[in-house]
Coordinates of C-alpha atoms in Angstrom, one line a residue:
Chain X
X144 CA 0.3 16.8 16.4
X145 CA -1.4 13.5 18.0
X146 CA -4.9 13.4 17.5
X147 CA -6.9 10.9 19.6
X148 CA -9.0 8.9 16.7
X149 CA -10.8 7.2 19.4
X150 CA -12.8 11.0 20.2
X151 CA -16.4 11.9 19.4
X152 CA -16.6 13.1 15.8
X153 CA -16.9 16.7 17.4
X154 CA -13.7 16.7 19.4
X155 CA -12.6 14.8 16.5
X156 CA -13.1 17.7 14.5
X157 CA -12.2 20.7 16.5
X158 CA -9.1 18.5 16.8
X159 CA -8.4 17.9 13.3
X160 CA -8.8 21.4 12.1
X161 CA -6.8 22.7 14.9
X162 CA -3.8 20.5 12.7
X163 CA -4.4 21.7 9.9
X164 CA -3.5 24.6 7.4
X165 CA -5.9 26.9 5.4
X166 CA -6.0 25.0 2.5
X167 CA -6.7 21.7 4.6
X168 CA -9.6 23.3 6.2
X169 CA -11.1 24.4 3.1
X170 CA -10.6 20.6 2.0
X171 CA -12.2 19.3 4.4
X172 CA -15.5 21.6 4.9
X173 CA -16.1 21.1 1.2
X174 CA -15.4 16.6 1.8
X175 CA -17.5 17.6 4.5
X176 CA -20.5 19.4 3.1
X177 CA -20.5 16.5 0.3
X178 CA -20.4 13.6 2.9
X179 CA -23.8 15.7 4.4
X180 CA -25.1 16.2 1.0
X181 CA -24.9 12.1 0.7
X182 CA -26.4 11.7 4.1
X183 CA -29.6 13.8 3.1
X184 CA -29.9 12.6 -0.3
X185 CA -29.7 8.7 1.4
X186 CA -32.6 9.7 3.9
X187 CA -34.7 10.9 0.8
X188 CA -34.2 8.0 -1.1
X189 CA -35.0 5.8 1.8
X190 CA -35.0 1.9 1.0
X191 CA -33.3 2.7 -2.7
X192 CA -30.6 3.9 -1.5
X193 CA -27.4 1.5 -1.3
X194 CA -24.0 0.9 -3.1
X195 CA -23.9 2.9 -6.6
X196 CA -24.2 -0.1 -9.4
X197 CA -19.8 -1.8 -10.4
X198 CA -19.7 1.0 -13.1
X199 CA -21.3 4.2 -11.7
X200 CA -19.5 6.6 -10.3
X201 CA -18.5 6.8 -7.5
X202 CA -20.3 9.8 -4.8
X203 CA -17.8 13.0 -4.6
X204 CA -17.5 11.9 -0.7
X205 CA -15.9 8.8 -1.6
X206 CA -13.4 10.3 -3.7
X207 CA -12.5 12.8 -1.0
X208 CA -12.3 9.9 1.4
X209 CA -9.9 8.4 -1.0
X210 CA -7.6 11.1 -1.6
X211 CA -7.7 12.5 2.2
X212 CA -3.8 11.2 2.4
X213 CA -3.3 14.3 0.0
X214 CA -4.6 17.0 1.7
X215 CA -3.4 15.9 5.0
X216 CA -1.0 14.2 7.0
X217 CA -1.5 10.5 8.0
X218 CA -3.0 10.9 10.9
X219 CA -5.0 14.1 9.9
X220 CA -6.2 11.4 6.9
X221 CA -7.4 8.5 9.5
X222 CA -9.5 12.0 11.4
X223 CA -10.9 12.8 8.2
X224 CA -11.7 9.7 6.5
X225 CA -13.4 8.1 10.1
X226 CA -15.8 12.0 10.3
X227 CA -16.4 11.3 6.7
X228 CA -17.5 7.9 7.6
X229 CA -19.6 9.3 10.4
X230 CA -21.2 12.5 8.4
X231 CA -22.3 10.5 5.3
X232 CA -24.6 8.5 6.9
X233 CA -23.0 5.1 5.5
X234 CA -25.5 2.4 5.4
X235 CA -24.0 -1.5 5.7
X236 CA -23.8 -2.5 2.4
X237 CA -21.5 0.8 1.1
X238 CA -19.7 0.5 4.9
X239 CA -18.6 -3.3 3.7
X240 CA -17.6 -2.3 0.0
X241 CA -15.6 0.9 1.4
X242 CA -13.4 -1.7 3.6
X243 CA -13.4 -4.2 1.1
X244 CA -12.2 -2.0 -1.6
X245 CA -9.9 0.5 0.9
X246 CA -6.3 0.7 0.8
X247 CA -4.9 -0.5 4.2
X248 CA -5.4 3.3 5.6
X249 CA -8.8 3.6 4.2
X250 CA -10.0 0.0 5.9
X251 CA -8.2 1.0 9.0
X252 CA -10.6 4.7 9.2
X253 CA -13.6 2.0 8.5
X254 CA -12.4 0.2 11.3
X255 CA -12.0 3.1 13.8
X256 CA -15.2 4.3 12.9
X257 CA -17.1 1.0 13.7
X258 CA -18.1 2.5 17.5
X259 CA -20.0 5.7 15.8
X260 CA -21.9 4.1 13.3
X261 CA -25.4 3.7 14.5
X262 CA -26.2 0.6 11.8
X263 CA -22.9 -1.2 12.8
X264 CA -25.1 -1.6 17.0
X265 CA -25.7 -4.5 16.7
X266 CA -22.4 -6.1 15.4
X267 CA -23.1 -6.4 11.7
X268 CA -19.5 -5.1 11.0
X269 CA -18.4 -7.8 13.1
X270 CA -17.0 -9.7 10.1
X271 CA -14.5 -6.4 8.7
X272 CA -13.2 -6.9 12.3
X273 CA -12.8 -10.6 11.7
X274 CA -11.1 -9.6 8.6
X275 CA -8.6 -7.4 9.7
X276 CA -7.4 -9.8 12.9
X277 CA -6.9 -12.3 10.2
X278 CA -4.3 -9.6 9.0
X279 CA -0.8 -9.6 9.9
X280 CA -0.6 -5.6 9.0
X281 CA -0.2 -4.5 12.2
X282 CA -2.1 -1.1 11.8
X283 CA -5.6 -2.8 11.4
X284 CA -4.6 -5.2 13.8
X285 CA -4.9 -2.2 16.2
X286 CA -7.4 -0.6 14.7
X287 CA -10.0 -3.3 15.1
X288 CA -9.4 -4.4 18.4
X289 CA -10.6 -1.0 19.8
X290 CA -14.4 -0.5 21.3
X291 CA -16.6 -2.2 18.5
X292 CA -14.5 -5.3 19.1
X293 CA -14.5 -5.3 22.5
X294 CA -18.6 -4.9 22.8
X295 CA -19.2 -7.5 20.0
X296 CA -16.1 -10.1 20.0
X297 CA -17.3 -13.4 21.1
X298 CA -15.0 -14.6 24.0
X299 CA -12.7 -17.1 21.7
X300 CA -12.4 -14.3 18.5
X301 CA -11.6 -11.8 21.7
X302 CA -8.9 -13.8 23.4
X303 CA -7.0 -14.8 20.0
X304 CA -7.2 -11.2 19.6
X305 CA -5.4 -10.4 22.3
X306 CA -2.8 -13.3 21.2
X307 CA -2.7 -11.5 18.2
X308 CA -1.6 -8.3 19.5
X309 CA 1.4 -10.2 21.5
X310 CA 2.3 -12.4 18.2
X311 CA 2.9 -9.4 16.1
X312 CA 4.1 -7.0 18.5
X313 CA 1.0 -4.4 18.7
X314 CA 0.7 -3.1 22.5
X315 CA -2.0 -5.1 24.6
X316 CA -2.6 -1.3 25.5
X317 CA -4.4 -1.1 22.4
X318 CA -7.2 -3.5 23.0
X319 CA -9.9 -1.6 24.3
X320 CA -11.2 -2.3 27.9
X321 CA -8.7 -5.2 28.0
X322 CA -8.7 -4.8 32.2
X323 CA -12.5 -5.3 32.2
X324 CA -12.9 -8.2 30.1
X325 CA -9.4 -10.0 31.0
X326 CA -10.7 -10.2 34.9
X327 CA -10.9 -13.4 35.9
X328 CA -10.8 -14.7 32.2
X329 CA -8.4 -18.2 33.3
X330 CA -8.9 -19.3 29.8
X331 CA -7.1 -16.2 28.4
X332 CA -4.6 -16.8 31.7
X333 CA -3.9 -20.5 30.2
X334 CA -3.3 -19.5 26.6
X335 CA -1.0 -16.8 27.9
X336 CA 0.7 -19.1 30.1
X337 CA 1.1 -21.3 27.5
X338 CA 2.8 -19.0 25.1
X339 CA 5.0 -18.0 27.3
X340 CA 6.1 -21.4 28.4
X341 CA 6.8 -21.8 24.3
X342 CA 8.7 -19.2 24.5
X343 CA 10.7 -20.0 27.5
X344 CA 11.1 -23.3 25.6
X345 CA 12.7 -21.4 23.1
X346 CA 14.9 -19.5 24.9
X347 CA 13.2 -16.9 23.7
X348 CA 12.1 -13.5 26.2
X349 CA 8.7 -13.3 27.9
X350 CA 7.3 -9.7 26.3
X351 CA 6.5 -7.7 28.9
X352 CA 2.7 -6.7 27.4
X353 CA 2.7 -11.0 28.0
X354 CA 3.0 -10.3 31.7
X355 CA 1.0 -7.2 31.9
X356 CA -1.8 -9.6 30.2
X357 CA -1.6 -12.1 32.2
X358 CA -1.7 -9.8 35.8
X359 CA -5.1 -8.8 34.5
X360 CA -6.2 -11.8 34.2
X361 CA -6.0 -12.3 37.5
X362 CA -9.1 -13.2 39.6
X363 CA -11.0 -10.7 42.2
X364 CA -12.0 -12.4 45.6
X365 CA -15.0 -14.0 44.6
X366 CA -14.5 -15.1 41.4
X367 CA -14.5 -19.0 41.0
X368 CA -12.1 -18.8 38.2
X369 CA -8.8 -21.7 38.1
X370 CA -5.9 -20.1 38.8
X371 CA -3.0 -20.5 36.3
X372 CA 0.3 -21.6 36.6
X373 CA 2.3 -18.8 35.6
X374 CA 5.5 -18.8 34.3
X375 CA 6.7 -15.3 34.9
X376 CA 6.7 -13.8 38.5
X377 CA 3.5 -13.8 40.2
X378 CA 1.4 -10.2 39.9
X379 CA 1.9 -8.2 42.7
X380 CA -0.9 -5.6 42.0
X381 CA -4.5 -5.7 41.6
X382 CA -5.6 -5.8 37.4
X383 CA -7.3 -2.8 37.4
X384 CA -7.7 -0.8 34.3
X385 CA -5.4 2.1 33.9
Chain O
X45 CA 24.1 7.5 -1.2
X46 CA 20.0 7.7 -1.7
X47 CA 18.4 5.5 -4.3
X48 CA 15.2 5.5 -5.6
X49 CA 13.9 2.4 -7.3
X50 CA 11.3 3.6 -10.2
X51 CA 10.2 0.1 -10.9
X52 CA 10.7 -3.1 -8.6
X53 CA 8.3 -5.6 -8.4
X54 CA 8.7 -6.6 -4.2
X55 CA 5.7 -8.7 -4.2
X56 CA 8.3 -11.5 -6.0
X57 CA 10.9 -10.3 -3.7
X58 CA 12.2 -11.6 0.2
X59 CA 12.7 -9.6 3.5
X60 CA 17.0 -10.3 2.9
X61 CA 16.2 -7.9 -0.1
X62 CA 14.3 -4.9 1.4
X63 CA 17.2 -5.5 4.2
X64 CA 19.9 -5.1 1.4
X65 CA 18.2 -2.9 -0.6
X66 CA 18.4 -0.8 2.8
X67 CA 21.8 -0.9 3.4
X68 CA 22.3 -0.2 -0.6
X69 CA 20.6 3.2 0.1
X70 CA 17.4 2.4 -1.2
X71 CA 14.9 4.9 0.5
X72 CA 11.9 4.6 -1.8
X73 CA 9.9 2.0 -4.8
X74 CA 7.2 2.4 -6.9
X75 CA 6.1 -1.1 -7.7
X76 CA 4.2 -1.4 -11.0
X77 CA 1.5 -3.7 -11.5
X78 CA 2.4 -6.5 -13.8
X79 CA 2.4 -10.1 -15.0
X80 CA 3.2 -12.4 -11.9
X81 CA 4.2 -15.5 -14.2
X82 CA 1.4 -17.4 -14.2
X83 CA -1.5 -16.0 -16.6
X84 CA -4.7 -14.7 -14.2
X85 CA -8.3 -16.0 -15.2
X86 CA -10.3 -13.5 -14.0
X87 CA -11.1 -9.9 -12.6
X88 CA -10.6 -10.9 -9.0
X89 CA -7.6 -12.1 -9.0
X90 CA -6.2 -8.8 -10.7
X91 CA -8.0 -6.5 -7.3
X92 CA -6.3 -9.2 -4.7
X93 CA -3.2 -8.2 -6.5
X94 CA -4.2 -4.6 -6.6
X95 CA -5.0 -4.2 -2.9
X96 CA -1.7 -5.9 -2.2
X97 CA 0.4 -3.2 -4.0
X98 CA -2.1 -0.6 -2.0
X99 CA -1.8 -2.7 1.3
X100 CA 0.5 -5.6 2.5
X101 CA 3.3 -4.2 0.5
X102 CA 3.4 -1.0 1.3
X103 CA 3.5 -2.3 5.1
X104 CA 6.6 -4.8 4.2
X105 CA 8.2 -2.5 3.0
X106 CA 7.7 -0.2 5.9
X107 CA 9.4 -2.6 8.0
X108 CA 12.9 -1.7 6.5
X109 CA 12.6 2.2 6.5
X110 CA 11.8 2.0 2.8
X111 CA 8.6 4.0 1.2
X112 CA 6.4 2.3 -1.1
X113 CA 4.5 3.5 -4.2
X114 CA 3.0 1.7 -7.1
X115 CA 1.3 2.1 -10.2
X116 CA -1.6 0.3 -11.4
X117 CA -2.9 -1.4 -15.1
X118 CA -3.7 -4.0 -17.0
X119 CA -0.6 -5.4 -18.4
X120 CA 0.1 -5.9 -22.1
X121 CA 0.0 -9.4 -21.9
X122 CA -3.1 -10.2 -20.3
X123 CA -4.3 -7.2 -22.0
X124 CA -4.7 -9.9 -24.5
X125 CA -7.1 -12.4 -22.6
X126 CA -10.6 -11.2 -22.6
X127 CA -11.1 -12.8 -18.9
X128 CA -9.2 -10.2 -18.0
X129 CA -9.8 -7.2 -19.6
X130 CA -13.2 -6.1 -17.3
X131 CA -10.4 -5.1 -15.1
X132 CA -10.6 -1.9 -17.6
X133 CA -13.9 -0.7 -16.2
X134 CA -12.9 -1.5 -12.7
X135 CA -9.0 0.7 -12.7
X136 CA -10.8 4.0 -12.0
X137 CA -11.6 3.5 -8.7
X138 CA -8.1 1.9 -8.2
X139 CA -6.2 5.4 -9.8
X140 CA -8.0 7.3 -7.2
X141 CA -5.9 6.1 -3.9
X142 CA -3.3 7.9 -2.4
X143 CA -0.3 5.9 -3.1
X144 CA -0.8 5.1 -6.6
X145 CA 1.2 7.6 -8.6
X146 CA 1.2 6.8 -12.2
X147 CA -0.9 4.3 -14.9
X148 CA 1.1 1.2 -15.3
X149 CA 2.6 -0.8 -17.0
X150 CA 1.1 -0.3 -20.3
X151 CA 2.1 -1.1 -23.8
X152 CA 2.6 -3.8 -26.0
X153 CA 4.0 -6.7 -25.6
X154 CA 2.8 -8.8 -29.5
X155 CA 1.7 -5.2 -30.7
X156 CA -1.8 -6.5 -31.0
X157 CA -5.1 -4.7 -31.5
X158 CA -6.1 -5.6 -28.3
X159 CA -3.0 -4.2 -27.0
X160 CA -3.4 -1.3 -29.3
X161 CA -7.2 -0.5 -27.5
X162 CA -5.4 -1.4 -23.7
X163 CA -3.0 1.0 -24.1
X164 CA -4.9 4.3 -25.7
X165 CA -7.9 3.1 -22.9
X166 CA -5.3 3.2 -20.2
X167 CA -3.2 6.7 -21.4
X168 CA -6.8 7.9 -21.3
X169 CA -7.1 6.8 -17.8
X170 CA -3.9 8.4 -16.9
X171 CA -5.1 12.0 -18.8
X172 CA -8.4 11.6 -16.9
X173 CA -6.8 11.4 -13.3
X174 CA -4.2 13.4 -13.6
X175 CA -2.0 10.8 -13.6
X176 CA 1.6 10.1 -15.5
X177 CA 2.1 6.7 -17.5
X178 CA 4.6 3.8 -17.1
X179 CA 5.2 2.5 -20.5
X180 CA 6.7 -0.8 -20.8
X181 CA 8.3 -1.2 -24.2
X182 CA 8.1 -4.2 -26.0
X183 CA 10.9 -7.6 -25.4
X184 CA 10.1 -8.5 -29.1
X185 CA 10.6 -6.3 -32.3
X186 CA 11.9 -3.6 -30.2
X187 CA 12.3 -0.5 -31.9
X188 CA 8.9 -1.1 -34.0
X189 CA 7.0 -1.6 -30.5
X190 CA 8.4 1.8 -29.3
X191 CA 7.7 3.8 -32.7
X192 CA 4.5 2.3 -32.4
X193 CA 4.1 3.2 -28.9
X194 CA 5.0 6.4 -29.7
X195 CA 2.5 7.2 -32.5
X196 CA -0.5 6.0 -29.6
X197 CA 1.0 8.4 -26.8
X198 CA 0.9 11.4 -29.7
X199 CA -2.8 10.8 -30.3
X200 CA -3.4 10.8 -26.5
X201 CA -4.3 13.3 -24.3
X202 CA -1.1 12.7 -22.0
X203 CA 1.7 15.5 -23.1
X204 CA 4.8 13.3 -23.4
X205 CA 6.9 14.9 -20.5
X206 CA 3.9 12.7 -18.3
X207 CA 5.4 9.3 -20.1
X208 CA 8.4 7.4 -18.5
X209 CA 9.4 5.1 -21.2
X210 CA 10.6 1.9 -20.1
X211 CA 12.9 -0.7 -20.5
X212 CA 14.8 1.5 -23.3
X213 CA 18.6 0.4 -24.4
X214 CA 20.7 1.7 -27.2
X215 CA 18.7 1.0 -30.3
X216 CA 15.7 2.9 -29.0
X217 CA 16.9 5.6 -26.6
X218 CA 17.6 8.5 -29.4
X219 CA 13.9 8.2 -30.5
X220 CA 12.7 7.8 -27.2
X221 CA 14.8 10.9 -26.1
X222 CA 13.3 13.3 -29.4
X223 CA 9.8 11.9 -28.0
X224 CA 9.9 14.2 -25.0
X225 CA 9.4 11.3 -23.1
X226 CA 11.3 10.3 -19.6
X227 CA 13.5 7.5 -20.3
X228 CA 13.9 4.6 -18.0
X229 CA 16.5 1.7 -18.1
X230 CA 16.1 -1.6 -16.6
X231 CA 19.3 -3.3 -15.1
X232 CA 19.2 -7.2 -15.1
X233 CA 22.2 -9.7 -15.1
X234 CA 21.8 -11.3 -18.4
X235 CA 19.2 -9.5 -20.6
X236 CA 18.1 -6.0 -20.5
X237 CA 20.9 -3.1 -19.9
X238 CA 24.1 -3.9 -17.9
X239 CA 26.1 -1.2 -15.8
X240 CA 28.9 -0.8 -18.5
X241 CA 26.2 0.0 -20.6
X242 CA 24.5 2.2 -19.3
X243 CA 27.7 4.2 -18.5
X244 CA 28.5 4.5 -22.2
X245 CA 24.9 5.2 -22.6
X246 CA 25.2 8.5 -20.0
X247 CA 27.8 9.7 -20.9
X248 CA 26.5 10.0 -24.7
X249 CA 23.0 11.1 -23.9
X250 CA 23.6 12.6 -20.2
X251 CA 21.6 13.0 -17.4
X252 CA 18.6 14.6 -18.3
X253 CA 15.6 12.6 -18.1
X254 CA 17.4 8.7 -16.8
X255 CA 16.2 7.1 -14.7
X256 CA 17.5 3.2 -13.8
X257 CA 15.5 0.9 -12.3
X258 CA 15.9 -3.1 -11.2
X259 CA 13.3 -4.3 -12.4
X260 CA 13.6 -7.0 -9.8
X261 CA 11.2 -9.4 -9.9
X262 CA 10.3 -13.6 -9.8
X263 CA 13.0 -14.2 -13.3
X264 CA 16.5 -13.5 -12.7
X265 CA 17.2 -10.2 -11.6
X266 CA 18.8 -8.5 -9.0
X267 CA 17.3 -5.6 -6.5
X268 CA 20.8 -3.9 -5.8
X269 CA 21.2 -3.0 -9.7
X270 CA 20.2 0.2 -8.9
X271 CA 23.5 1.0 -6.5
X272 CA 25.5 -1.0 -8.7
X273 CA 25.1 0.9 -12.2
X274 CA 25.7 4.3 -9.6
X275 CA 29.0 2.8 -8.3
X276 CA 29.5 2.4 -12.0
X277 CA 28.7 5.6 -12.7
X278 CA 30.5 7.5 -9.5
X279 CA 33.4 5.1 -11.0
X280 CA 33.4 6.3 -14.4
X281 CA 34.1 9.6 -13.1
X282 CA 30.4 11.1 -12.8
X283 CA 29.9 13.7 -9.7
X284 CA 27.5 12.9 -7.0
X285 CA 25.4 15.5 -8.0
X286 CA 25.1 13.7 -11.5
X287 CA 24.3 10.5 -9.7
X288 CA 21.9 11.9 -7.4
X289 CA 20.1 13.1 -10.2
X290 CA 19.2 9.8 -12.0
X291 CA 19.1 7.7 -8.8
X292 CA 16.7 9.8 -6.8
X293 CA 16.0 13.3 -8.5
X294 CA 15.0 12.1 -11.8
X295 CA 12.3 10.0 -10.5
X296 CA 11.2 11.9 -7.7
X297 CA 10.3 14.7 -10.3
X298 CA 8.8 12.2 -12.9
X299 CA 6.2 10.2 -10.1
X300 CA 5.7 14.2 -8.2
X301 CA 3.8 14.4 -11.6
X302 CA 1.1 12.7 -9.8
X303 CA 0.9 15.3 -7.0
X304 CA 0.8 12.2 -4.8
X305 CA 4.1 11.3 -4.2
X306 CA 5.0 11.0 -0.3
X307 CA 8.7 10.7 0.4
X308 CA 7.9 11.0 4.4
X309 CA 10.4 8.0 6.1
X310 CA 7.8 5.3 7.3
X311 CA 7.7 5.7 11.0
X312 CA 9.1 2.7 12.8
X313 CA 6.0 0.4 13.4
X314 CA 5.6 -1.6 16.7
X315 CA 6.4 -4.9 15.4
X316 CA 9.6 -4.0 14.6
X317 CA 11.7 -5.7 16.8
X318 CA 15.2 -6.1 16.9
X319 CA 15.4 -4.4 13.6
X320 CA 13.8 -7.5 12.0
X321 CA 10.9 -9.2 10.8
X322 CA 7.5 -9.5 9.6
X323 CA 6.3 -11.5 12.6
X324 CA 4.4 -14.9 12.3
X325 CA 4.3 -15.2 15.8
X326 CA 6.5 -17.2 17.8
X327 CA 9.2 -15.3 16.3

């Protein structure tokens, strides 16, 4: 069964226990119940709360976030470990050491949790994005350039990330809102121009996702943006989102 | 012919050899955490290496159909180095993670007491999260390292049928075999067991228990040993079934100790392209 990570934590939810089996349920209301229990306990602690000392143990939450890959399947495991993420109440600091010390499926949940995570507003998780386009593991690469990265990516980090995507073969379809912010972009149009040109160079194929790119990047009537010299048939339809 | 690789170390390996060990058969690895030739100084570099085995590795290895597990530990050898060994207080968070399915490698390697308090700390570890141990038995003074070994795995917690002792060869198998223990056999071209061997060494001890691993790593070694010492064995007259057994069976049933062990074919991930590559870009 396909879940759509990118839900509300209530379809989220509704979605993921619709996947799984009896015992998976009871897993998860009890990871559940615990990732609540950490939320209430941070709101009473206030300012002292934070990340538990290098040798405490670790909160019952984290260890169900941890083992979520046993109880479900992988994509049951990114549902559960991004509600987790959004029921425990996960201040910066523990949001930053959960990534940093995550397996590649737990930093990926961080990652597609980023847009429900009140503290992460104002683009303080910017730099676990940053980290994960840095990547060449193409499951974070996807994972971060969703919502959070699209509201917070600074045009340069944005457009390399859409590079990115073409470089190691993640669909363009995956960058959240790419229509909206491609639109009119023509220094996005020139870098995409220009890696196709190396690759015609090269005698290597355009990628299609290359050309889809590049068509959204194509001006609306009054823009004032240069247009580019394309390399690859001119777009024949207007770059709206789909 | 499926093959399961109980102890590789593909961080030291290429992409030609997760595309041969394909073609060889090989389905599945469980990478152990070890030495990586040149001695670490610190903590640090000991989690980069850990998050590797628990990230970028597993992903590689993806790329050519093949799963990848791995089990974590401060190695004997550094074991000695007291920069290193705060990595002790660190492993427990490691040992909770999905794909690690077993303490290791552990042991001795100059039977020291530092190696003595590394390796009860560590079969501790494995007790405490329900997890087997990989127990690397020692290059130098053999057969004392492994009755040695054996005397600190009897006063652990960890039952001996959760031990898979390594690197094992003639003049250690019959105690390791009256131990309980699971016995593993590493391949290489010049040291370690050969395929001959380890034919002779079947067909006195059977297949109970075997399990035959490359032991690839960045010294001279060689990733297919695992399908050679099978063609040995299918040669010498063994049935499939026997084969199958220490090849895949064996080792499925020793790591499935761990109650973590997910033999689900990696799904074919989008930057597969024409059945090749990690991509740089430009590629």
């Amino acid at each position: 069964m396909t879940i759509d990570l990118t839900g509300d934590p209530a379809a989220l939810r509704t979605a993921l226990e619709s996947s799984l089996g009896e015992a998976g349920r009871a897993w998860l209301r009890e990871a559940l119940a615990q990732a609540q229990a950490q939320a209430q306990a941070q709101a009473g602690a206030g300012a002292e709360a934070g990340a538990p000392g290098p040798r405490a143990a670790l909160p019952p939450w984290e260890i169900r976030f941890a083992e979520a890959g046993r109880h479900c399947d992988a994509p049951g495991a990114a549902a559960a470990r991004v509600l987790l993420l959004c029921t425990a109440g996960v201040d910066a600091p523990t949001l930053h050491r959960l990534y940093a010390h995550g397996t590649a499926a737990e930093r990926r949940a961080v990652l597609l949790a980023l847009p429900h995570l009140a503290h992460a507003r104002e683009g303080s998780a910017l730099p676990l994005v940053e980290d994960a386009l840095r990547t060449n593991d193409t499951r974070l690469v996807a994972a971060a350039v969703g919502p959070y990265a699209s509201a917070h990516l600074d045009p340069h980090a944005w457009r390399h990330a859409v590079l990115k995507c073409l470089f190691t073969g993640v669909p363009v379809d995956s960058v959240h809102a790419l229509a909206r912010r491609a639109r009119g972009d023509s220094e996005l149009a020139r870098m995409l121009a220009d890696y196709a040109a190396e690759r015609t160079a090269a005698g290597r194929p355009v990628p299609d996702d290359l050309t889809h790119a590049l068509t959204l990047t194509a001006t609306t009537a009054h823009s004032d943006a240069t247009p580019c010299p394309a390399p690859v048939p001119a777009p024949k339809v207007p770059a709206e989102e789909s | 012919m499926r093959i399961f690789d109980p102890h590789i170390h593909m961080t030291s390996r290429t992409t030609d050899d997760y595309e041969a060990m394909y073609a060889a058969g090989v389905r599945a690895v469980v990478e152990p955490s070890f030495w990586l030739g040149q001695p670490r100084t610190s903590p640090a570099s000991f989690f980069d290496y850990f998050d590797s085995l628990l990230g970028w590795e597993p992903f590689r290895a993806a790329q050519y159909g093949i799963t990848h597990h791995c089990t974590l530990a401060l190695n004997p050898k550094e074991a000695n180095d007291p920069r290193c060994t705060p990595v002790l207080d660190e492993l427990p968070r490691y040992l909770i993670k999905d794909s690690v399915v077993a303490v290791g490698e552990i042991g001795y390697d100059g039977m020291t007491p530092a190696e003595d308090h590394a390796l009860a700390a560590q079969l501790q570890l494995a007790a405490d999260h329900g997890l087997p141990a990989l127990v690397h038995t020692p290059h130098r003074d053999k057969l004392a390292g492994l009755h040695r070994t054996l005397d600190v795995v009897r006063e652990s917690h960890l039952p001996p049928e959760r031990v898979l002792l390594d690197h094992l060869n003639e003049t250690t198998v019959k105690a390791a075999r009256d131990s309980g223990c699971w016995l593993g056999f590493s391949l290489y071209p010049d040291t370690k067991m050969d395929e001959d061997r380890m034919v002779a060494l079947v067909k006195e001890h059977g297949p109970e228990r075997i399990l035959i691993n490359s032991a690839a790593d960045w010294g001279r070694s060689d990733p297919l040993k695992t399908r050679r010492a099978a063609d040995a064995l299918l040669a010498a007259g063994f049935s499939a079934d026997d084969v199958d057994r220490i090849v895949w069976r064996n080792p499925v049933a020793f790591y499935g100790l761990s109650g973590r062990l997910d033999l689900a074919a990696p799904a074919t991930p989008p930057s597969l392209h024409e059945g090749n590559s990690i991509l740089r870009g430009g590629e």
